């Protein structure tokens, strides 16, 4: 997937160098602007949704947090008993995640590609907002690879293609250029579902959308 690799390189540069401080602040409890406060609220709501799709008692479960960012989801899963491998392409964000987790014994933070098969098998894989910058085809191929290594489920998010998202993204260009993330790729839910259904019989499960100002994201659960 050459397009995936190229895009991954752009994302690594953004999250590790251009806007690491911005993301560190956004994912903390520090005061932020009104718009970013709504984005933070949206991300918190989405994280709660994905966590609610996992068993409440995670003892004995191995989980991959694919694109862990600053580690909030990984830490909560570990607190519920899971052994968590949390991986991200940004060394800066992974370092911050490790610092915030204060050495939780069930957390294994790594820098690298979330699709690396050497990470092994997992009971559940969660990819929150880590695939929203890729094309629908790259997303479906990536998810097929992840699902092949998940014994129970893969829960992920994508940017649903809606008129509202197009408007929000256009307004979002008012942000200073240094604060902008690489362009999100809006994906038609129907088209993505069609692609996933064609990937070695993947089964679609629950879905849920969260909309908070500049944050519009849809969760989907799949299994092999």
PDB file of C-alpha atoms in Angstrom:
ATOM      1  CA  UNK A   1       0.000   0.000   0.000  1.00  0.00           C
ATOM      2  CA  UNK A   2       2.294   2.761  -1.263  1.00  0.00           C
ATOM      3  CA  UNK A   3      -0.396   5.409  -0.740  1.00  0.00           C
ATOM      4  CA  UNK A   4      -0.760   4.301   2.881  1.00  0.00           C
ATOM      5  CA  UNK A   5       3.003   4.503   3.451  1.00  0.00           C
ATOM      6  CA  UNK A   6       3.234   7.965   1.879  1.00  0.00           C
ATOM      7  CA  UNK A   7       0.361   9.265   3.972  1.00  0.00           C
ATOM      8  CA  UNK A   8       1.803   7.715   7.116  1.00  0.00           C
ATOM      9  CA  UNK A   9       5.027   9.662   6.564  1.00  0.00           C
ATOM     10  CA  UNK A  10       3.092  12.944   6.308  1.00  0.00           C
ATOM     11  CA  UNK A  11       1.198  12.161   9.493  1.00  0.00           C
ATOM     12  CA  UNK A  12       4.373  11.292  11.367  1.00  0.00           C
ATOM     13  CA  UNK A  13       5.864  14.677  10.495  1.00  0.00           C
ATOM     14  CA  UNK A  14       2.706  16.505  11.581  1.00  0.00           C
ATOM     15  CA  UNK A  15       2.042  14.765  14.875  1.00  0.00           C
ATOM     16  CA  UNK A  16       5.676  14.457  15.927  1.00  0.00           C
ATOM     17  CA  UNK A  17       6.938  17.914  14.912  1.00  0.00           C
ATOM     18  CA  UNK A  18       4.430  20.421  13.613  1.00  0.00           C
ATOM     19  CA  UNK A  19       1.668  20.177  16.197  1.00  0.00           C
ATOM     20  CA  UNK A  20       2.847  17.960  19.051  1.00  0.00           C
ATOM     21  CA  UNK A  21       2.342  20.767  21.569  1.00  0.00           C
ATOM     22  CA  UNK A  22      -1.137  21.501  20.206  1.00  0.00           C
ATOM     23  CA  UNK A  23      -2.186  17.877  20.566  1.00  0.00           C
ATOM     24  CA  UNK A  24      -0.626  17.571  24.005  1.00  0.00           C
ATOM     25  CA  UNK A  25      -2.759  20.502  25.154  1.00  0.00           C
ATOM     26  CA  UNK A  26      -5.911  19.320  23.385  1.00  0.00           C
ATOM     27  CA  UNK A  27      -5.711  15.916  25.077  1.00  0.00           C
ATOM     28  CA  UNK A  28      -5.088  17.372  28.528  1.00  0.00           C
ATOM     29  CA  UNK A  29      -7.378  19.281  30.886  1.00  0.00           C
ATOM     30  CA  UNK A  30      -5.693  22.609  30.128  1.00  0.00           C
ATOM     31  CA  UNK A  31      -7.964  25.497  29.015  1.00  0.00           C
ATOM     32  CA  UNK A  32      -8.459  25.688  25.245  1.00  0.00           C
ATOM     33  CA  UNK A  33     -10.502  27.797  22.838  1.00  0.00           C
ATOM     34  CA  UNK A  34     -14.250  27.246  22.433  1.00  0.00           C
ATOM     35  CA  UNK A  35     -13.859  25.310  19.194  1.00  0.00           C
ATOM     36  CA  UNK A  36     -11.096  23.112  20.550  1.00  0.00           C
ATOM     37  CA  UNK A  37     -13.117  22.536  23.708  1.00  0.00           C
ATOM     38  CA  UNK A  38     -15.879  21.066  21.532  1.00  0.00           C
ATOM     39  CA  UNK A  39     -13.354  18.938  19.658  1.00  0.00           C
ATOM     40  CA  UNK A  40     -12.050  17.707  23.002  1.00  0.00           C
ATOM     41  CA  UNK A  41     -15.601  16.899  24.125  1.00  0.00           C
ATOM     42  CA  UNK A  42     -16.231  15.017  20.880  1.00  0.00           C
ATOM     43  CA  UNK A  43     -13.075  12.975  21.249  1.00  0.00           C
ATOM     44  CA  UNK A  44     -13.944  12.157  24.849  1.00  0.00           C
ATOM     45  CA  UNK A  45     -17.427  11.015  23.797  1.00  0.00           C
ATOM     46  CA  UNK A  46     -16.001   8.848  21.029  1.00  0.00           C
ATOM     47  CA  UNK A  47     -13.418   7.302  23.338  1.00  0.00           C
ATOM     48  CA  UNK A  48     -16.175   6.478  25.840  1.00  0.00           C
ATOM     49  CA  UNK A  49     -18.182   4.855  23.038  1.00  0.00           C
ATOM     50  CA  UNK A  50     -15.323   2.628  21.918  1.00  0.00           C
ATOM     51  CA  UNK A  51     -14.522   1.627  25.482  1.00  0.00           C
ATOM     52  CA  UNK A  52     -18.187   0.765  26.057  1.00  0.00           C
ATOM     53  CA  UNK A  53     -17.970  -1.731  23.187  1.00  0.00           C
ATOM     54  CA  UNK A  54     -15.311  -3.675  25.075  1.00  0.00           C
ATOM     55  CA  UNK A  55     -16.082  -5.979  28.025  1.00  0.00           C
ATOM     56  CA  UNK A  56     -16.221  -4.111  31.319  1.00  0.00           C
ATOM     57  CA  UNK A  57     -13.837  -6.631  32.872  1.00  0.00           C
ATOM     58  CA  UNK A  58     -10.795  -6.882  30.622  1.00  0.00           C
ATOM     59  CA  UNK A  59      -8.609  -9.110  32.789  1.00  0.00           C
ATOM     60  CA  UNK A  60      -6.955 -11.739  30.622  1.00  0.00           C
ATOM     61  CA  UNK A  61      -7.602  -9.755  27.414  1.00  0.00           C
ATOM     62  CA  UNK A  62      -4.847  -8.452  25.132  1.00  0.00           C
ATOM     63  CA  UNK A  63      -5.685  -5.203  23.357  1.00  0.00           C
ATOM     64  CA  UNK A  64      -3.976  -3.197  20.636  1.00  0.00           C
ATOM     65  CA  UNK A  65      -4.503   0.563  20.747  1.00  0.00           C
ATOM     66  CA  UNK A  66      -3.665   1.282  17.109  1.00  0.00           C
ATOM     67  CA  UNK A  67      -2.675   4.941  16.920  1.00  0.00           C
ATOM     68  CA  UNK A  68      -2.675   5.558  20.664  1.00  0.00           C
ATOM     69  CA  UNK A  69      -1.763   9.257  20.574  1.00  0.00           C
ATOM     70  CA  UNK A  70      -1.335  10.493  24.139  1.00  0.00           C
ATOM     71  CA  UNK A  71      -2.686   7.245  25.564  1.00  0.00           C
ATOM     72  CA  UNK A  72      -6.026   8.039  27.237  1.00  0.00           C
ATOM     73  CA  UNK A  73      -7.887   5.043  25.803  1.00  0.00           C
ATOM     74  CA  UNK A  74      -4.992   2.664  26.435  1.00  0.00           C
ATOM     75  CA  UNK A  75      -4.732   3.768  30.066  1.00  0.00           C
ATOM     76  CA  UNK A  76      -8.443   3.264  30.732  1.00  0.00           C
ATOM     77  CA  UNK A  77      -8.354  -0.212  29.163  1.00  0.00           C
ATOM     78  CA  UNK A  78      -5.352  -1.106  31.336  1.00  0.00           C
ATOM     79  CA  UNK A  79      -7.170   0.120  34.433  1.00  0.00           C
ATOM     80  CA  UNK A  80      -9.964  -2.320  33.548  1.00  0.00           C
ATOM     81  CA  UNK A  81      -7.454  -5.179  33.520  1.00  0.00           C
ATOM     82  CA  UNK A  82      -6.323  -5.453  29.896  1.00  0.00           C
ATOM     83  CA  UNK A  83      -2.760  -5.999  28.792  1.00  0.00           C
ATOM     84  CA  UNK A  84      -2.413  -3.198  26.238  1.00  0.00           C
ATOM     85  CA  UNK A  85       0.060  -2.683  23.423  1.00  0.00           C
ATOM     86  CA  UNK A  86      -0.269   1.003  22.535  1.00  0.00           C
ATOM     87  CA  UNK A  87       1.482   2.044  19.346  1.00  0.00           C
ATOM     88  CA  UNK A  88       1.805   5.308  17.438  1.00  0.00           C
ATOM     89  CA  UNK A  89       4.042   6.708  14.705  1.00  0.00           C
ATOM     90  CA  UNK A  90       4.926   9.780  16.779  1.00  0.00           C
ATOM     91  CA  UNK A  91       7.755   9.296  19.308  1.00  0.00           C
ATOM     92  CA  UNK A  92       6.791  12.598  20.936  1.00  0.00           C
ATOM     93  CA  UNK A  93       3.185  11.562  21.569  1.00  0.00           C
ATOM     94  CA  UNK A  94       4.179   8.075  22.708  1.00  0.00           C
ATOM     95  CA  UNK A  95       6.632   9.642  25.151  1.00  0.00           C
ATOM     96  CA  UNK A  96       3.885  11.875  26.508  1.00  0.00           C
ATOM     97  CA  UNK A  97       1.520   8.910  26.770  1.00  0.00           C
ATOM     98  CA  UNK A  98       4.083   6.928  28.748  1.00  0.00           C
ATOM     99  CA  UNK A  99       4.643   9.906  31.040  1.00  0.00           C
ATOM    100  CA  UNK A 100       0.923  10.353  31.687  1.00  0.00           C
ATOM    101  CA  UNK A 101       0.428   6.643  32.400  1.00  0.00           C
ATOM    102  CA  UNK A 102       3.004   6.820  35.215  1.00  0.00           C
ATOM    103  CA  UNK A 103       4.414   3.397  34.454  1.00  0.00           C
ATOM    104  CA  UNK A 104       1.201   1.400  34.566  1.00  0.00           C
ATOM    105  CA  UNK A 105       2.349  -2.248  34.540  1.00  0.00           C
ATOM    106  CA  UNK A 106      -0.222  -3.386  31.953  1.00  0.00           C
ATOM    107  CA  UNK A 107       0.809  -0.833  29.332  1.00  0.00           C
ATOM    108  CA  UNK A 108       3.406  -1.466  26.634  1.00  0.00           C
ATOM    109  CA  UNK A 109       3.993   1.727  24.630  1.00  0.00           C
ATOM    110  CA  UNK A 110       5.730   1.424  21.275  1.00  0.00           C
ATOM    111  CA  UNK A 111       6.682   3.657  18.354  1.00  0.00           C
ATOM    112  CA  UNK A 112       5.926   2.188  14.949  1.00  0.00           C
ATOM    113  CA  UNK A 113       3.331   1.153  12.385  1.00  0.00           C
ATOM    114  CA  UNK A 114      -0.010   0.002  13.825  1.00  0.00           C
ATOM    115  CA  UNK A 115      -0.320  -2.504  10.941  1.00  0.00           C
ATOM    116  CA  UNK A 116       2.926  -4.324  11.762  1.00  0.00           C
ATOM    117  CA  UNK A 117       2.035  -8.065  11.954  1.00  0.00           C
ATOM    118  CA  UNK A 118       4.968  -8.591  14.345  1.00  0.00           C
ATOM    119  CA  UNK A 119       2.803  -7.051  17.067  1.00  0.00           C
ATOM    120  CA  UNK A 120       1.027 -10.400  17.254  1.00  0.00           C
ATOM    121  CA  UNK A 121      -2.554 -11.377  17.979  1.00  0.00           C
ATOM    122  CA  UNK A 122      -5.066  -9.580  20.166  1.00  0.00           C
ATOM    123  CA  UNK A 123      -8.503 -10.139  21.634  1.00  0.00           C
ATOM    124  CA  UNK A 124      -9.609  -6.644  20.618  1.00  0.00           C
ATOM    125  CA  UNK A 125      -8.081  -3.921  18.442  1.00  0.00           C
ATOM    126  CA  UNK A 126      -9.132  -0.279  18.751  1.00  0.00           C
ATOM    127  CA  UNK A 127      -8.195   2.396  16.187  1.00  0.00           C
ATOM    128  CA  UNK A 128      -9.667   5.735  17.247  1.00  0.00           C
ATOM    129  CA  UNK A 129      -9.244   8.490  14.647  1.00  0.00           C
ATOM    130  CA  UNK A 130      -6.033   6.902  13.353  1.00  0.00           C
ATOM    131  CA  UNK A 131      -7.479   5.952   9.954  1.00  0.00           C
ATOM    132  CA  UNK A 132      -9.382   9.177   9.198  1.00  0.00           C
ATOM    133  CA  UNK A 133      -6.608  10.543   6.975  1.00  0.00           C
ATOM    134  CA  UNK A 134      -6.606   7.605   4.538  1.00  0.00           C
ATOM    135  CA  UNK A 135      -8.656   6.707   1.478  1.00  0.00           C
ATOM    136  CA  UNK A 136     -11.548   4.259   1.795  1.00  0.00           C
ATOM    137  CA  UNK A 137      -9.580   1.587  -0.070  1.00  0.00           C
ATOM    138  CA  UNK A 138      -6.542   1.958   2.196  1.00  0.00           C
ATOM    139  CA  UNK A 139      -8.820   1.866   5.253  1.00  0.00           C
ATOM    140  CA  UNK A 140     -10.516  -1.350   4.156  1.00  0.00           C
ATOM    141  CA  UNK A 141      -7.207  -3.087   3.389  1.00  0.00           C
ATOM    142  CA  UNK A 142      -5.740  -1.937   6.707  1.00  0.00           C
ATOM    143  CA  UNK A 143      -8.783  -3.190   8.608  1.00  0.00           C
ATOM    144  CA  UNK A 144      -8.696  -6.561   6.872  1.00  0.00           C
ATOM    145  CA  UNK A 145      -5.135  -6.978   8.099  1.00  0.00           C
ATOM    146  CA  UNK A 146      -6.036  -5.923  11.629  1.00  0.00           C
ATOM    147  CA  UNK A 147      -9.143  -8.126  11.762  1.00  0.00           C
ATOM    148  CA  UNK A 148      -7.059 -11.141  10.784  1.00  0.00           C
ATOM    149  CA  UNK A 149      -5.151 -10.673  14.042  1.00  0.00           C
ATOM    150  CA  UNK A 150      -8.159  -9.981  16.309  1.00  0.00           C
ATOM    151  CA  UNK A 151      -9.908 -12.884  18.016  1.00  0.00           C
ATOM    152  CA  UNK A 152     -13.031 -10.907  18.920  1.00  0.00           C
ATOM    153  CA  UNK A 153     -13.400  -7.427  17.406  1.00  0.00           C
ATOM    154  CA  UNK A 154     -11.875  -4.390  15.768  1.00  0.00           C
ATOM    155  CA  UNK A 155     -13.420  -1.054  16.721  1.00  0.00           C
ATOM    156  CA  UNK A 156     -12.365   1.917  14.616  1.00  0.00           C
ATOM    157  CA  UNK A 157     -13.492   5.353  13.519  1.00  0.00           C
ATOM    158  CA  UNK A 158     -13.703   7.122  10.171  1.00  0.00           C
ATOM    159  CA  UNK A 159     -14.783  10.563   8.972  1.00  0.00           C
ATOM    160  CA  UNK A 160     -18.281  10.113   7.485  1.00  0.00           C
ATOM    161  CA  UNK A 161     -18.901  12.024   4.281  1.00  0.00           C
ATOM    162  CA  UNK A 162     -21.697  14.500   5.046  1.00  0.00           C
ATOM    163  CA  UNK A 163     -22.614  18.008   3.909  1.00  0.00           C
ATOM    164  CA  UNK A 164     -21.965  19.177   7.458  1.00  0.00           C
ATOM    165  CA  UNK A 165     -18.462  17.734   7.482  1.00  0.00           C
ATOM    166  CA  UNK A 166     -17.631  19.494   4.211  1.00  0.00           C
ATOM    167  CA  UNK A 167     -18.778  22.820   5.672  1.00  0.00           C
ATOM    168  CA  UNK A 168     -16.983  22.275   8.960  1.00  0.00           C
ATOM    169  CA  UNK A 169     -13.766  21.353   7.183  1.00  0.00           C
ATOM    170  CA  UNK A 170     -13.936  24.469   4.995  1.00  0.00           C
ATOM    171  CA  UNK A 171     -14.384  26.680   8.068  1.00  0.00           C
ATOM    172  CA  UNK A 172     -11.565  24.784   9.760  1.00  0.00           C
ATOM    173  CA  UNK A 173      -9.134  26.221   7.246  1.00  0.00           C
ATOM    174  CA  UNK A 174      -9.372  29.451   9.220  1.00  0.00           C
ATOM    175  CA  UNK A 175      -7.041  27.848  11.764  1.00  0.00           C
ATOM    176  CA  UNK A 176      -3.385  28.955  11.474  1.00  0.00           C
ATOM    177  CA  UNK A 177      -1.627  26.686   8.996  1.00  0.00           C
ATOM    178  CA  UNK A 178       0.784  25.347  11.643  1.00  0.00           C
ATOM    179  CA  UNK A 179      -2.165  24.079  13.689  1.00  0.00           C
ATOM    180  CA  UNK A 180      -3.942  22.240  10.902  1.00  0.00           C
ATOM    181  CA  UNK A 181      -3.775  18.500  10.675  1.00  0.00           C
ATOM    182  CA  UNK A 182      -3.250  16.801   7.311  1.00  0.00           C
ATOM    183  CA  UNK A 183      -6.527  16.717   5.430  1.00  0.00           C
ATOM    184  CA  UNK A 184      -9.129  14.319   6.729  1.00  0.00           C
ATOM    185  CA  UNK A 185     -10.519  12.075   3.994  1.00  0.00           C
ATOM    186  CA  UNK A 186     -14.334  11.939   4.275  1.00  0.00           C
ATOM    187  CA  UNK A 187     -15.639   8.459   3.490  1.00  0.00           C
ATOM    188  CA  UNK A 188     -19.140   7.386   2.509  1.00  0.00           C
ATOM    189  CA  UNK A 189     -20.389   4.963   5.193  1.00  0.00           C
ATOM    190  CA  UNK A 190     -22.173   2.909   2.528  1.00  0.00           C
ATOM    191  CA  UNK A 191     -19.093   2.709   0.318  1.00  0.00           C
ATOM    192  CA  UNK A 192     -16.849   1.756   3.230  1.00  0.00           C
ATOM    193  CA  UNK A 193     -19.301  -0.924   4.369  1.00  0.00           C
ATOM    194  CA  UNK A 194     -19.341  -2.324   0.828  1.00  0.00           C
ATOM    195  CA  UNK A 195     -15.538  -2.460   0.727  1.00  0.00           C
ATOM    196  CA  UNK A 196     -15.317  -4.118   4.137  1.00  0.00           C
ATOM    197  CA  UNK A 197     -17.927  -6.720   3.222  1.00  0.00           C
ATOM    198  CA  UNK A 198     -15.693  -7.689   0.307  1.00  0.00           C
ATOM    199  CA  UNK A 199     -12.596  -8.153   2.465  1.00  0.00           C
ATOM    200  CA  UNK A 200     -12.575 -11.886   3.246  1.00  0.00           C
ATOM    201  CA  UNK A 201     -16.012 -11.916   4.803  1.00  0.00           C
ATOM    202  CA  UNK A 202     -15.596  -9.270   7.465  1.00  0.00           C
ATOM    203  CA  UNK A 203     -18.744  -8.886   9.553  1.00  0.00           C
ATOM    204  CA  UNK A 204     -20.085  -5.441  10.417  1.00  0.00           C
ATOM    205  CA  UNK A 205     -21.318  -4.766  13.932  1.00  0.00           C
ATOM    206  CA  UNK A 206     -22.336  -1.694  15.912  1.00  0.00           C
ATOM    207  CA  UNK A 207     -21.958   1.843  14.639  1.00  0.00           C
ATOM    208  CA  UNK A 208     -22.267   5.260  16.287  1.00  0.00           C
ATOM    209  CA  UNK A 209     -21.623   8.841  15.164  1.00  0.00           C
ATOM    210  CA  UNK A 210     -20.346  11.730  17.284  1.00  0.00           C
ATOM    211  CA  UNK A 211     -20.678  15.340  16.062  1.00  0.00           C
ATOM    212  CA  UNK A 212     -19.231  18.239  18.034  1.00  0.00           C
ATOM    213  CA  UNK A 213     -18.494  21.341  15.920  1.00  0.00           C
ATOM    214  CA  UNK A 214     -15.219  20.568  14.095  1.00  0.00           C
ATOM    215  CA  UNK A 215     -15.207  16.980  15.362  1.00  0.00           C
ATOM    216  CA  UNK A 216     -17.323  14.578  13.290  1.00  0.00           C
ATOM    217  CA  UNK A 217     -16.406  10.930  13.579  1.00  0.00           C
ATOM    218  CA  UNK A 218     -18.222   7.621  13.172  1.00  0.00           C
ATOM    219  CA  UNK A 219     -17.365   4.425  15.001  1.00  0.00           C
ATOM    220  CA  UNK A 220     -17.829   0.980  13.469  1.00  0.00           C
ATOM    221  CA  UNK A 221     -17.246  -2.460  14.905  1.00  0.00           C
ATOM    222  CA  UNK A 222     -16.095  -5.354  12.725  1.00  0.00           C
ATOM    223  CA  UNK A 223     -15.055  -8.953  13.213  1.00  0.00           C
ATOM    224  CA  UNK A 224     -13.682 -11.706  11.012  1.00  0.00           C
TER     225      UNK A 224
END
